[in-house]
Each structure stands twice: as structure tokens, then as C-alpha cells.
Amino acid sequence: MLLYLVPFAAVAIFLVAVVARLVRIYSLPVHLRWELYPVAHEQNAAYGGSFFEHVDWWQQPRAKRHVGELKVMVPEILFLVGVREHNRPLWARTFPFHFGLYLSAGLIALLLLGGVLQAAGVTVAGSAGFPGAAVHWLTVVFAYAGTGLCLIGALALLLRRLSDPVLRTHSAPADLWNLVAFVATGGLALLAFLVCDRDLALLRGFTQRVVTFRLGGEVPTLLAIAIVAASAMVAYVPTTHMAHFFTKWFMYHDVRWNDEVNTVGSKLEKKIQAQLAYKVDWAAPHIQGGGTKTWVDVATEEVAKR
Amino acid sequence: MSQPIPFSDVGRPSAQLGHLDDRDLVPLPRPYDTWAEKPLPPLSAKARETYECSLDDTCAVSFPRPKSKSEEDELVRKFLSGLAKLFTSNNNWTFLQPLVLSMDHCAKCQTCAEACHIYEESGRNELYRPTFRSEVLRRLYFKHRSGGSLLSAWHHGDIDIDWTTVARLLELAYRCNLCRRCAQTCPVGVDNGLIAHEIRKLFSAELGIAAKEIHEKGSMLQLKVGSSTGMNAIVVKDNIEFIDEDMTEKTGVKVQTHWDVEGADVLLMHNAGEILAWPENPGAFAVILEAAGISWTLSSDLAAYDAINYGLWYDDAQFARVALLHAQAAKKLGVKKIVIGECGHAHKAMMVIADRVLTGDLNIPRESAMVLLDDLVASGRLKLDPSRNDFPVTLHDPCNLVRLMGVVEPQRRVVRKIAPQFREMEPHGVHNYCCGGGSGFAIMSGHNFAEWRLRAASRKKFRQILEAFRDDVDPTHPKYVCAPCSNCKGAIRDLLAHYEAGPKAGIYYGGLVELIVNAMVDVKPGFLSFGEP
Ligand code: SF4
Ligand code: SF4
């Protein structure tokens, strides 16, 4: 019974951690522009050009090519093209790791789908008809490829981090632990599949009972341990810097590519005006905010008198 | 290649934490393959005794060493207070979101390191690894925030919170050009250039500590007198009058700079350093604008005749003050637009960063001179003879203008049109390398800092220049590095002088407008005079 609570707890912690980060990011004020070219939605993103290249740019219509962002973001997330371009040795290790994680996330989705289908009376098995067979075989492929790649990638990353003096020096204990945890989880999951759940039927059954809240039924010990380990990782990842799996979107979209122009009377201008009224308490002699001066006060005071 | 520096060493007092060994510098190509680099002149014993110089072989800030332990403790206390303020909305709304994202998500993969010219050219010196200073700040921040908890040390790594660490972090913030080339390669989106910027800001805004060339003799002087050059309005007008006369004589066309013309189409803003160091640049602008019949003016208002805004590199308050003065001058004259002359950081300051500072009627349109010049050349309003520029020309891409603003093609279109032997540096455009003068380095020259800059920060640019001209190293064939940015020109000037690149390889430098004027048929031939004083 306790085992059945673990995935719920993991998902709850995952959601809380993700939402907390989202709230934190969204609650931060509008920042000054800090874009970095190429900006993917620009017409001339191919060479890194911007709207500033046009005469009287403020009078020109601005057409952002959002598809340009997708064209950069999707291969970046799926295939880590940036790492491939700038750090091949790392890519050889981190790509299998990340792709393994994506497949593992896909596995969870397939298990959920399989569980729901089974609960609805659809047989999910290799010999069943569509969609049961498709879900079955996809689940098997995602399970072995996902955990296998994750294990190999994490192991390769761990060995590199331990053997490279620079990486080792820059690593906090948690950086090493994270990789050890992934190796252990990937290894346990793979072992559990091979030893006691080759066609993933037990895990799908477990998932079915979880989604239908029929929280009971035996699970082999090894599989149970793997479930606990994987759940722990699901809960743990968004509480660490590995939250970059979703915060990366903000780092690209809200910083690197954020070139929204402030125009008179715009919503953006209103936000800026509100922020210019924030009280400053920087203490240096040339500011002496003291928590009483606003940004406008600081920017407009006569420095010659200081 | 230096050894990794354990973070536990950062707070441990020693003569210096790292060392730039001349033998580690990456060898240069022909004709400098046999060039014997002079050793970096050592810091004097007096400098080491007087100032906080325990990071490496140079000293950028010259902060006096505290005289007692209690003074040190007080400085650490102030630093920690600033560190806390750096992460508050009221004090740092300007950069809080990018900072938080960069602090929280580094995967420590070191992909960014190879993109950094300082790290690479110094022989991969660990001190100049883009993540090194960021990691020091990160560890300090998380340790302080958690009250020094073991969990934080486990999560983020440990570091000593003491004056030695703080003093070294201060200097570390001035070993980065803020060029953000590293940020382009970070797969996560972490920006180590931004972190260096924020460290500078913390020290400046809370402790009043900054490199004196950019604060005391930079933005403060500009706010008090009108220009970091020290020129007040009367002096600047005198100088421009002299330039007009000189240019009239040199070009054979009447050159007239206009001051404070109400309702002009264009308020032109120069980096005032040009007026003193490269007077032919504002002069060439005047020749071009007059020839094209543009309605233009300069402003003699406080700070408005100097487009610089050093606050961009270290202090948001100073930045906002200068940006405001620039905008107020334009508003007062009622001009249609401000055009920024050949100064990269002034471009970024006024067009990008000030965009979310200037509101209402201060939000006056701002344009790059590159765009205006491109328009004038393309439209045929200037009569040009490219054969006058029939010598090898390469183009330097100022980081602020190109990587950080996306103004890539206009200046190229001009150069392609007027310079038949134009060739690109590699890499170029948004993937260019900094000249080594970025973020104030071009004007910082305390102790041996300028010498350090030549060896570590500017060396990559020299390599790129040599490679662009590798087909012709004959010193009797003049070659031109076109650098449309005042700070870049300063760095390139020092670089070419250090390597005697004029007499040794025939390499000279200048701006874009000079190259245009050299090709103008109405101008006496020989506007550019290579190698002549
Ligand atoms: S800043 Fe980016 S590239 Fe550099 S170590 Fe961190 S995650 Fe890797
Ligand atoms: S911003 Fe430029 S100089 Fe600074 S660390 Fe990055 S690449 Fe190096």
C-alpha cells in the first residue's frame, strides 16, 4: 500500500517544485533588455541581424517569426545541438543521457496510457490488436532504450566528471551525487525490467492500479525498489539546477531573445514606470538610497553636488 | 595550461592566486611566429603592499588594502549586505531575472570556456575560465543565504567568506570583457558575462568601489563636467571648431559642425574621446552629413556631447543618470532622432539598455550611425570612388553593436561597396571576438593592466587581424582594420603599437567614416595617410 503512495508523493513534490520555480520566475520584475544575437524570431536570424538594421526601425512593422524560435528550440532540446556544436566530447555523453531521460518520460506517459486503456477494458499486450499492441511495443522500446541510454550517459558523465581535474574542481558534492543517483536509478530500473518484468506488464498493472486508485496488489521487490528510486528522482530533479529542463525556456525566451521594445503608452512602459518608483537602498556614496529614494530620484539628482 | 584552482584556495591568503605565464600564451601566426613577447612587467612591490592585488599579475581596481582585521570585517559585512541587495527587486529589478536564472542553473559543464578569448589566449588559464568568477559568487551567495549550512555546501559547494575571497572577487570582475561570447555557447542559457557585470555592480552600488577610470574619471566626471574627457561645453566647441577648420583644409570641402539646432532631423552623439584621440572621425562624420544634405546637430548640453555611458559596465544608477541626460538633450532640441556615432557601448547603452529606462516623451527614437551611413552610401547620395580604397580592408565587429544588438550587415554593405579588397575576419558577425578593450579595459591602464590586456584580452583580436591579412604581410602594402567603435579603436591602436604592426606588417586601423571619406570623389585624394603622424 505504502508503495502506491510513493508515485503520488513524487508527482506532488515535482509539481510543487515546478510551480514554485515558475511563481518565483514570473514574480520577478521586468528586467532591462539583455538580448543576445542571433535572436531566433528575427527575420535575419540566419546571420544574427536585428530590427535595428533598418532605417527608422521604430516606424517599420515588426514581424516576429515565432516559428524561428521553434526551429531553434526543438532541436536544441531534443538533440542538444548547442552542445554538439561547442563541446563534442560532452555531447557524446550528455546526449544519450538526456535522450534516455526523454524516453523515460515517454515511458511514464505510455504506462499511464496503457493503464488507462486496460482500466477501460482494452487489452494491452504484444499479441493484442491496435491500439493495445502499439502501446505495448512502444512501452517496451521506450523502457529499455530510455533506461539504457540514461544509464550509459550518466555513467559516462560521472566518469568524466571524476577523471577531469577541472570538472572535479568545479563540482559540488551534489553534482557527483546527482549522477550517481541517475546511474543507480537507471541501473535498478533496467535490472528490474530484465529480472522480473520483461514485457512491462507488471509495471503497467501497477500504473493501472495507481490511476484507478485501487491501491493494492503485490509488486516484486526489485521492481518496487526501482519504482521508489525513479519516483525519488522525479521529485528531486526540479529542486536542483537540473530544473533547467524547463527553466531553459525562460532563459532563452525571456532573456536571450527578449527584445520587446518599450513604446510610449504600452503595458511594458507602465510596468517600467512602476519599477522606477521602487525604493533603492544601495549604500555607496554616489547613491545613498537609504530606502527612501526611488529610482527616479536617484537618476535625476544632481551628481555635481556630491 | 594552468592547474585547476580549488575554491578552498580563493580565501586563503597568498601573494597571488594565479599567474599569467608568458610561456603559456598561444603562439601568433606569421610574421609574428618568431616574435619574442616581452615578459609582463611585474607589479611593483609598493603596489602589492598598498593595494589589493593578490589575484594575479595585475591590478585593475587599485583598492587600498584594509589596515586592520576590523576594517576587513567591515568590508566583508558591507559586501554581504550588497550581495543580499543584489537579489532584491527594489535594488536590482534591472537585471534580477537574468541573474537569478544564471545563478540557479549552471550545469558546470564548462562548454562556455572555449568561447572565451581571454581564457583561450592566456593558455587556458584557470583564473580566466568564464565560470570561475561566477562560481565564486555562486558559492558565496548560497552559503550566505543559507547561513553557512552544510546542505548548501553539499548542494552548491563551499567557499570561505572572508576579505581575501571578496577582494579577489572584485579583481576577478575586471578580468572579463563582458563580451558575452561565452553566453552564446552555453546550452542552458547561463550568462557568465552578466554575472561579472553584477559583481561589478554590487561593489560599486554598495561599497562605492569600481575601477577609477570608469567611475571617478568616467561616469562621475561626465555627470559633473559633461564628458569623461574632462571637456566642458566651451572646450568641446573649441575643439570641434578646430576640427572643422582642419578637415576643410584636408578635404578641400567646407566642413561645418552645427550646434544645438532646434528641430534638426538628427542629433548626432559622438564618443567625445574621438574628438581628442581621433579628430578625423567626427570630422569625417561632418563631411559625410554635409555632403548628403542631412539636417543634423550636436548638443552642447551637459553630457550630451559625449555619447559614452560607462554605467553600462558597472552601475545601473550611473547608467540611468547619463541616459537621462542624453534623452533630455534630444527632447530639448526636439530632434527627430538620436544617431549614435562610432561607439559600440554607447549604441548598446542608448538603444538597448536605456530602452527600458526612458519613458514618455524621453523615449526618443535612436538609430545606429551604421544604418544611416549604409543608407547614404546605398542611395547614391555620396559620390564614391572605391578605387581610392584599393588596399586590403578587414572589419572588426564591436561586440556591443553586433553580438548584443544585431547590427551586422549595414557596415558590411558599406565596406563591401567602397573597399574592393575587403575580407572578413574569422569568425565574424555575431560570433566575433572582442578586441580586448570591452567593458572599460580600453581605458583602464593602472599599474601594468594595459600590458596584461595586450597579452590576455587583446591577443585573439591580433591573431584574427593577422589571419585576415595573411596573404600579404609586406609592410610596404598598407592594410586597414576598420573598427567602427571608439573603445575598440583604442584597444586596436595599443595592440598594433605593441606589435609594431605598422612598420612590421603594414597594418593600420581607423573607423568606417574615415574609409568612406577616403573614397569620396569630392574630397582631395589621400585622406587616409598610412603610417604618417
Ligand atoms: S555557464 Fe553554461 S556552458 Fe558554462 S559551465 Fe555553466 S552550464 Fe556549462
Ligand atoms: S563575457 Fe567574454 S570575456 Fe567575459 S568570460 Fe565571457 S567570453 Fe570571456
mmCIF file of N, CA, C and O in Angstrom, chain B residues 215-293:
data_model
loop_
_atom_site.group_PDB
_atom_site.id
_atom_site.type_symbol
_atom_site.label_atom_id
_atom_site.label_comp_id
_atom_site.label_asym_id
_atom_site.label_seq_id
_atom_site.Cartn_x
_atom_site.Cartn_y
_atom_site.Cartn_z
ATOM 1 N N HIS B 215 34.649 54.949 -13.154
ATOM 2 C CA HIS B 215 33.732 55.630 -12.216
ATOM 3 C C HIS B 215 34.168 57.082 -11.970
ATOM 4 O O HIS B 215 33.615 58.012 -12.550
ATOM 5 N N GLU B 216 35.197 57.219 -11.173
ATOM 6 C CA GLU B 216 35.607 58.561 -10.766
ATOM 7 C C GLU B 216 35.977 59.443 -11.972
ATOM 8 O O GLU B 216 35.485 60.563 -12.125
ATOM 9 N N LYS B 217 36.848 58.883 -12.837
ATOM 10 C CA LYS B 217 37.270 59.662 -14.003
ATOM 11 C C LYS B 217 36.391 59.384 -15.209
ATOM 12 O O LYS B 217 36.676 59.848 -16.311
ATOM 13 N N GLY B 218 35.379 58.566 -15.017
ATOM 14 C CA GLY B 218 34.492 58.202 -16.113
ATOM 15 C C GLY B 218 33.120 58.811 -15.930
ATOM 16 O O GLY B 218 32.893 59.988 -16.223
ATOM 17 N N SER B 219 32.207 57.997 -15.389
ATOM 18 C CA SER B 219 30.822 58.475 -15.329
ATOM 19 C C SER B 219 30.668 59.675 -14.392
ATOM 20 O O SER B 219 29.865 60.576 -14.665
ATOM 21 N N MET B 220 31.420 59.705 -13.301
ATOM 22 C CA MET B 220 31.299 60.853 -12.386
ATOM 23 C C MET B 220 31.727 62.150 -13.076
ATOM 24 O O MET B 220 31.060 63.170 -12.968
ATOM 25 N N LEU B 221 32.847 62.062 -13.776
ATOM 26 C CA LEU B 221 33.336 63.253 -14.466
ATOM 27 C C LEU B 221 32.341 63.698 -15.543
ATOM 28 O O LEU B 221 32.078 64.887 -15.729
ATOM 29 N N GLN B 222 31.775 62.715 -16.229
ATOM 30 C CA GLN B 222 30.798 63.043 -17.263
ATOM 31 C C GLN B 222 29.584 63.754 -16.662
ATOM 32 O O GLN B 222 29.092 64.744 -17.215
ATOM 33 N N LEU B 223 29.141 63.261 -15.516
ATOM 34 C CA LEU B 223 27.965 63.863 -14.887
ATOM 35 C C LEU B 223 28.264 65.247 -14.312
ATOM 36 O O LEU B 223 27.401 66.108 -14.269
ATOM 37 N N LYS B 224 29.496 65.434 -13.886
ATOM 38 C CA LYS B 224 29.835 66.719 -13.269
ATOM 39 C C LYS B 224 30.247 67.766 -14.302
ATOM 40 O O LYS B 224 29.847 68.918 -14.227
ATOM 41 N N VAL B 225 31.107 67.342 -15.252
ATOM 42 C CA VAL B 225 31.687 68.311 -16.190
ATOM 43 C C VAL B 225 31.029 68.236 -17.568
ATOM 44 O O VAL B 225 30.953 69.233 -18.290
ATOM 45 N N GLY B 226 30.560 67.049 -17.918
ATOM 46 C CA GLY B 226 29.925 66.899 -19.227
ATOM 47 C C GLY B 226 30.543 65.802 -20.057
ATOM 48 O O GLY B 226 29.925 65.303 -20.984
ATOM 49 N N SER B 227 31.780 65.436 -19.722
ATOM 50 C CA SER B 227 32.444 64.401 -20.520
ATOM 51 C C SER B 227 33.540 63.746 -19.700
ATOM 52 O O SER B 227 34.219 64.424 -18.910
ATOM 53 N N SER B 228 33.743 62.458 -19.927
ATOM 54 C CA SER B 228 34.822 61.760 -19.210
ATOM 55 C C SER B 228 36.188 62.241 -19.693
ATOM 56 O O SER B 228 37.197 61.964 -19.060
ATOM 57 N N THR B 229 36.213 62.951 -20.803
ATOM 58 C CA THR B 229 37.478 63.518 -21.271
ATOM 59 C C THR B 229 37.848 64.746 -20.446
ATOM 60 O O THR B 229 38.956 65.261 -20.563
ATOM 61 N N GLY B 230 36.909 65.226 -19.658
ATOM 62 C CA GLY B 230 37.136 66.433 -18.871
ATOM 63 C C GLY B 230 36.739 67.704 -19.628
ATOM 64 O O GLY B 230 36.791 68.799 -19.072
ATOM 65 N N MET B 231 36.341 67.541 -20.892
ATOM 66 C CA MET B 231 35.969 68.729 -21.680
ATOM 67 C C MET B 231 34.600 69.257 -21.232
ATOM 68 O O MET B 231 33.634 68.488 -21.174
ATOM 69 N N ASN B 232 34.544 70.561 -20.964
ATOM 70 C CA ASN B 232 33.222 71.150 -20.760
ATOM 71 C C ASN B 232 32.699 71.640 -22.112
ATOM 72 O O ASN B 232 33.378 71.484 -23.139
ATOM 73 N N ALA B 233 31.532 72.241 -22.110
ATOM 74 C CA ALA B 233 30.904 72.604 -23.389
ATOM 75 C C ALA B 233 31.756 73.597 -24.182
ATOM 76 O O ALA B 233 31.836 73.517 -25.412
ATOM 77 N N ILE B 234 32.400 74.511 -23.472
ATOM 78 C CA ILE B 234 33.200 75.529 -24.186
ATOM 79 C C ILE B 234 34.392 74.866 -24.874
ATOM 80 O O ILE B 234 34.668 75.105 -26.051
ATOM 81 N N VAL B 235 35.051 74.004 -24.118
ATOM 82 C CA VAL B 235 36.247 73.341 -24.669
ATOM 83 C C VAL B 235 35.867 72.447 -25.848
ATOM 84 O O VAL B 235 36.558 72.411 -26.878
ATOM 85 N N VAL B 236 34.775 71.734 -25.714
ATOM 86 C CA VAL B 236 34.404 70.809 -26.791
ATOM 87 C C VAL B 236 34.063 71.591 -28.074
ATOM 88 O O VAL B 236 34.420 71.193 -29.183
ATOM 89 N N LYS B 237 33.419 72.728 -27.890
ATOM 90 C CA LYS B 237 33.075 73.539 -29.072
ATOM 91 C C LYS B 237 34.345 74.068 -29.734
ATOM 92 O O LYS B 237 34.455 74.087 -30.962
ATOM 93 N N ASP B 238 35.277 74.503 -28.902
ATOM 94 C CA ASP B 238 36.564 74.971 -29.445
ATOM 95 C C ASP B 238 37.242 73.878 -30.251
ATOM 96 O O ASP B 238 37.755 74.108 -31.346
ATOM 97 N N ASN B 239 37.277 72.698 -29.662
ATOM 98 C CA ASN B 239 37.944 71.579 -30.335
ATOM 99 C C ASN B 239 37.273 71.234 -31.655
ATOM 100 O O ASN B 239 37.935 70.962 -32.656
ATOM 101 N N ILE B 240 35.956 71.241 -31.649
ATOM 102 C CA ILE B 240 35.229 70.896 -32.872
ATOM 103 C C ILE B 240 35.468 71.985 -33.938
ATOM 104 O O ILE B 240 35.620 71.686 -35.130
ATOM 105 N N GLU B 241 35.549 73.214 -33.490
ATOM 106 C CA GLU B 241 35.817 74.293 -34.446
ATOM 107 C C GLU B 241 37.176 74.069 -35.119
ATOM 108 O O GLU B 241 37.323 74.200 -36.336
ATOM 109 N N PHE B 242 38.114 73.684 -34.293
ATOM 110 C CA PHE B 242 39.450 73.396 -34.820
ATOM 111 C C PHE B 242 39.393 72.215 -35.804
ATOM 112 O O PHE B 242 40.003 72.236 -36.870
ATOM 113 N N ILE B 243 38.623 71.194 -35.445
ATOM 114 C CA ILE B 243 38.498 70.024 -36.323
ATOM 115 C C ILE B 243 37.863 70.437 -37.657
ATOM 116 O O ILE B 243 38.305 70.021 -38.734
ATOM 117 N N ASP B 244 36.833 71.263 -37.585
ATOM 118 C CA ASP B 244 36.174 71.725 -38.820
ATOM 119 C C ASP B 244 37.181 72.412 -39.740
ATOM 120 O O ASP B 244 37.211 72.156 -40.950
ATOM 121 N N GLU B 245 37.979 73.280 -39.133
ATOM 122 C CA GLU B 245 38.974 74.008 -39.953
ATOM 123 C C GLU B 245 39.975 73.045 -40.560
ATOM 124 O O GLU B 245 40.290 73.097 -41.754
ATOM 125 N N ASP B 246 40.448 72.164 -39.732
ATOM 126 C CA ASP B 246 41.452 71.196 -40.180
ATOM 127 C C ASP B 246 40.901 70.308 -41.295
ATOM 128 O O ASP B 246 41.574 70.043 -42.297
ATOM 129 N N MET B 247 39.672 69.877 -41.109
ATOM 130 C CA MET B 247 39.054 68.982 -42.101
ATOM 131 C C MET B 247 38.785 69.728 -43.409
ATOM 132 O O MET B 247 38.927 69.166 -44.496
ATOM 133 N N THR B 248 38.401 70.986 -43.302
ATOM 134 C CA THR B 248 38.162 71.781 -44.505
ATOM 135 C C THR B 248 39.445 71.841 -45.330
ATOM 136 O O THR B 248 39.431 71.646 -46.549
ATOM 137 N N GLU B 249 40.527 72.084 -44.612
ATOM 138 C CA GLU B 249 41.813 72.165 -45.294
ATOM 139 C C GLU B 249 42.210 70.809 -45.893
ATOM 140 O O GLU B 249 42.646 70.707 -47.034
ATOM 141 N N LYS B 250 42.025 69.785 -45.124
ATOM 142 C CA LYS B 250 42.485 68.451 -45.540
ATOM 143 C C LYS B 250 41.651 67.874 -46.692
ATOM 144 O O LYS B 250 42.178 67.194 -47.567
ATOM 145 N N THR B 251 40.350 68.135 -46.658
ATOM 146 C CA THR B 251 39.473 67.509 -47.659
ATOM 147 C C THR B 251 39.188 68.424 -48.844
ATOM 148 O O THR B 251 38.774 67.954 -49.907
ATOM 149 N N GLY B 252 39.370 69.727 -48.643
ATOM 150 C CA GLY B 252 39.055 70.654 -49.724
ATOM 151 C C GLY B 252 37.565 70.930 -49.839
ATOM 152 O O GLY B 252 37.123 71.571 -50.789
ATOM 153 N N VAL B 253 36.775 70.417 -48.900
ATOM 154 C CA VAL B 253 35.345 70.770 -48.898
ATOM 155 C C VAL B 253 35.032 71.482 -47.579
ATOM 156 O O VAL B 253 35.667 71.222 -46.559
ATOM 157 N N LYS B 254 34.085 72.384 -47.638
ATOM 158 C CA LYS B 254 33.753 73.173 -46.444
ATOM 159 C C LYS B 254 33.089 72.263 -45.396
ATOM 160 O O LYS B 254 32.077 71.605 -45.667
ATOM 161 N N VAL B 255 33.693 72.215 -44.237
ATOM 162 C CA VAL B 255 33.153 71.376 -43.164
ATOM 163 C C VAL B 255 32.612 72.267 -42.062
ATOM 164 O O VAL B 255 33.292 73.173 -41.588
ATOM 165 N N GLN B 256 31.394 71.997 -41.688
ATOM 166 C CA GLN B 256 30.742 72.843 -40.689
ATOM 167 C C GLN B 256 29.933 71.968 -39.730
ATOM 168 O O GLN B 256 28.987 71.291 -40.135
ATOM 169 N N THR B 257 30.323 71.974 -38.489
ATOM 170 C CA THR B 257 29.543 71.248 -37.482
ATOM 171 C C THR B 257 28.508 72.192 -36.891
ATOM 172 O O THR B 257 28.802 73.359 -36.636
ATOM 173 N N HIS B 258 27.315 71.674 -36.697
ATOM 174 C CA HIS B 258 26.234 72.520 -36.172
ATOM 175 C C HIS B 258 26.001 72.197 -34.699
ATOM 176 O O HIS B 258 26.046 71.042 -34.312
ATOM 177 N N TRP B 259 25.722 73.211 -33.946
ATOM 178 C CA TRP B 259 25.475 73.015 -32.519
ATOM 179 C C TRP B 259 24.058 73.447 -32.156
ATOM 180 O O TRP B 259 23.599 74.493 -32.592
ATOM 181 N N ASP B 260 23.415 72.625 -31.383
ATOM 182 C CA ASP B 260 22.148 72.973 -30.729
ATOM 183 C C ASP B 260 21.097 73.519 -31.705
ATOM 184 O O ASP B 260 20.442 74.531 -31.423
ATOM 185 N N VAL B 261 20.962 72.828 -32.832
ATOM 186 C CA VAL B 261 19.964 73.243 -33.816
ATOM 187 C C VAL B 261 18.606 72.654 -33.433
ATOM 188 O O VAL B 261 18.430 71.432 -33.447
ATOM 189 N N GLU B 262 17.685 73.527 -33.091
ATOM 190 C CA GLU B 262 16.359 73.030 -32.703
ATOM 191 C C GLU B 262 15.638 72.460 -33.910
ATOM 192 O O GLU B 262 15.716 73.019 -34.994
ATOM 193 N N GLY B 263 14.981 71.334 -33.697
ATOM 194 C CA GLY B 263 14.186 70.732 -34.763
ATOM 195 C C GLY B 263 15.006 70.029 -35.832
ATOM 196 O O GLY B 263 14.469 69.660 -36.884
ATOM 197 N N ALA B 264 16.298 69.833 -35.596
ATOM 198 C CA ALA B 264 17.108 69.104 -36.583
ATOM 199 C C ALA B 264 16.576 67.676 -36.714
ATOM 200 O O ALA B 264 15.960 67.144 -35.789
ATOM 201 N N ASP B 265 16.836 67.093 -37.873
ATOM 202 C CA ASP B 265 16.402 65.695 -38.044
ATOM 203 C C ASP B 265 17.211 64.773 -37.146
ATOM 204 O O ASP B 265 16.668 63.827 -36.569
ATOM 205 N N VAL B 266 18.498 65.056 -37.075
ATOM 206 C CA VAL B 266 19.407 64.121 -36.404
ATOM 207 C C VAL B 266 20.215 64.824 -35.317
ATOM 208 O O VAL B 266 20.846 65.845 -35.578
ATOM 209 N N LEU B 267 20.141 64.253 -34.096
ATOM 210 C CA LEU B 267 21.108 64.671 -33.073
ATOM 211 C C LEU B 267 22.207 63.616 -33.072
ATOM 212 O O LEU B 267 21.959 62.455 -32.717
ATOM 213 N N LEU B 268 23.383 63.999 -33.508
ATOM 214 C CA LEU B 268 24.491 63.045 -33.569
ATOM 215 C C LEU B 268 25.219 63.054 -32.231
ATOM 216 O O LEU B 268 25.512 64.121 -31.685
ATOM 217 N N MET B 269 25.504 61.866 -31.727
ATOM 218 C CA MET B 269 26.255 61.770 -30.461
ATOM 219 C C MET B 269 27.532 60.993 -30.697
ATOM 220 O O MET B 269 27.493 59.817 -31.076
ATOM 221 N N HIS B 270 28.644 61.671 -30.455
ATOM 222 C CA HIS B 270 29.948 61.026 -30.576
ATOM 223 C C HIS B 270 30.440 60.589 -29.212
ATOM 224 O O HIS B 270 30.141 61.243 -28.209
ATOM 225 N N ASN B 271 31.256 59.591 -29.190
ATOM 226 C CA ASN B 271 32.102 59.338 -28.025
ATOM 227 C C ASN B 271 33.110 60.484 -28.034
ATOM 228 O O ASN B 271 33.866 60.654 -28.996
ATOM 229 N N ALA B 272 33.117 61.301 -26.978
ATOM 230 C CA ALA B 272 33.960 62.502 -27.007
ATOM 231 C C ALA B 272 35.449 62.164 -27.058
ATOM 232 O O ALA B 272 36.267 63.020 -27.413
ATOM 233 N N GLY B 273 35.789 60.940 -26.720
ATOM 234 C CA GLY B 273 37.185 60.516 -26.842
ATOM 235 C C GLY B 273 37.672 60.663 -28.272
ATOM 236 O O GLY B 273 38.852 60.932 -28.525
ATOM 237 N N GLU B 274 36.750 60.512 -29.229
ATOM 238 C CA GLU B 274 37.115 60.665 -30.642
ATOM 239 C C GLU B 274 37.652 62.071 -30.907
ATOM 240 O O GLU B 274 38.590 62.254 -31.678
ATOM 241 N N ILE B 275 37.012 63.029 -30.273
ATOM 242 C CA ILE B 275 37.362 64.433 -30.542
ATOM 243 C C ILE B 275 38.822 64.690 -30.178
ATOM 244 O O ILE B 275 39.526 65.421 -30.873
ATOM 245 N N LEU B 276 39.279 64.031 -29.118
ATOM 246 C CA LEU B 276 40.667 64.224 -28.704
ATOM 247 C C LEU B 276 41.628 63.242 -29.366
ATOM 248 O O LEU B 276 42.700 63.620 -29.823
ATOM 249 N N ALA B 277 41.231 61.976 -29.430
ATOM 250 C CA ALA B 277 42.180 60.956 -29.910
ATOM 251 C C ALA B 277 42.125 60.744 -31.416
ATOM 252 O O ALA B 277 43.146 60.463 -32.042
ATOM 253 N N TRP B 278 40.939 60.824 -32.006
ATOM 254 C CA TRP B 278 40.798 60.578 -33.444
ATOM 255 C C TRP B 278 39.921 61.677 -34.051
ATOM 256 O O TRP B 278 38.803 61.405 -34.517
ATOM 257 N N PRO B 279 40.409 62.925 -34.062
ATOM 258 C CA PRO B 279 39.544 64.033 -34.510
ATOM 259 C C PRO B 279 39.050 63.861 -35.937
ATOM 260 O O PRO B 279 38.023 64.432 -36.305
ATOM 261 N N GLU B 280 39.774 63.063 -36.728
ATOM 262 C CA GLU B 280 39.320 62.866 -38.111
ATOM 263 C C GLU B 280 37.993 62.106 -38.156
ATOM 264 O O GLU B 280 37.293 62.150 -39.158
ATOM 265 N N ASN B 281 37.635 61.424 -37.053
ATOM 266 C CA ASN B 281 36.372 60.683 -37.064
ATOM 267 C C ASN B 281 35.162 61.615 -36.996
ATOM 268 O O ASN B 281 34.316 61.599 -37.905
ATOM 269 N N PRO B 282 35.057 62.475 -35.978
ATOM 270 C CA PRO B 282 33.946 63.440 -36.020
ATOM 271 C C PRO B 282 34.040 64.348 -37.238
ATOM 272 O O PRO B 282 33.006 64.752 -37.792
ATOM 273 N N GLY B 283 35.268 64.621 -37.666
ATOM 274 C CA GLY B 283 35.441 65.432 -38.869
ATOM 275 C C GLY B 283 34.850 64.729 -40.083
ATOM 276 O O GLY B 283 34.135 65.340 -40.892
ATOM 277 N N ALA B 284 35.136 63.450 -40.218
ATOM 278 C CA ALA B 284 34.629 62.688 -41.372
ATOM 279 C C ALA B 284 33.097 62.597 -41.323
ATOM 280 O O ALA B 284 32.424 62.667 -42.346
ATOM 281 N N PHE B 285 32.555 62.452 -40.123
ATOM 282 C CA PHE B 285 31.092 62.451 -39.999
ATOM 283 C C PHE B 285 30.527 63.752 -40.562
ATOM 284 O O PHE B 285 29.545 63.757 -41.316
ATOM 285 N N ALA B 286 31.168 64.862 -40.178
ATOM 286 C CA ALA B 286 30.668 66.164 -40.623
ATOM 287 C C ALA B 286 30.747 66.260 -42.151
ATOM 288 O O ALA B 286 29.801 66.734 -42.802
ATOM 289 N N VAL B 287 31.847 65.786 -42.727
ATOM 290 C CA VAL B 287 31.999 65.824 -44.194
ATOM 291 C C VAL B 287 30.849 65.058 -44.852
ATOM 292 O O VAL B 287 30.194 65.540 -45.784
ATOM 293 N N ILE B 288 30.583 63.865 -44.343
ATOM 294 C CA ILE B 288 29.564 62.997 -44.949
ATOM 295 C C ILE B 288 28.165 63.604 -44.800
ATOM 296 O O ILE B 288 27.396 63.688 -45.777
ATOM 297 N N LEU B 289 27.842 64.031 -43.599
ATOM 298 C CA LEU B 289 26.484 64.532 -43.360
ATOM 299 C C LEU B 289 26.218 65.814 -44.148
ATOM 300 O O LEU B 289 25.113 66.017 -44.675
ATOM 301 N N GLU B 290 27.249 66.638 -44.242
ATOM 302 C CA GLU B 290 27.093 67.871 -45.032
ATOM 303 C C GLU B 290 26.921 67.524 -46.512
ATOM 304 O O GLU B 290 26.066 68.070 -47.201
ATOM 305 N N ALA B 291 27.761 66.611 -47.000
ATOM 306 C CA ALA B 291 27.691 66.237 -48.419
ATOM 307 C C ALA B 291 26.336 65.627 -48.765
ATOM 308 O O ALA B 291 25.830 65.792 -49.872
ATOM 309 N N ALA B 292 25.764 64.900 -47.791
ATOM 310 C CA ALA B 292 24.480 64.233 -48.062
ATOM 311 C C ALA B 292 23.298 65.158 -47.797
ATOM 312 O O ALA B 292 22.142 64.765 -48.010
ATOM 313 N N GLY B 293 23.574 66.348 -47.284
ATOM 314 C CA GLY B 293 22.491 67.301 -47.038
ATOM 315 C C GLY B 293 21.597 66.922 -45.878
ATOM 316 O O GLY B 293 20.393 67.204 -45.883
#
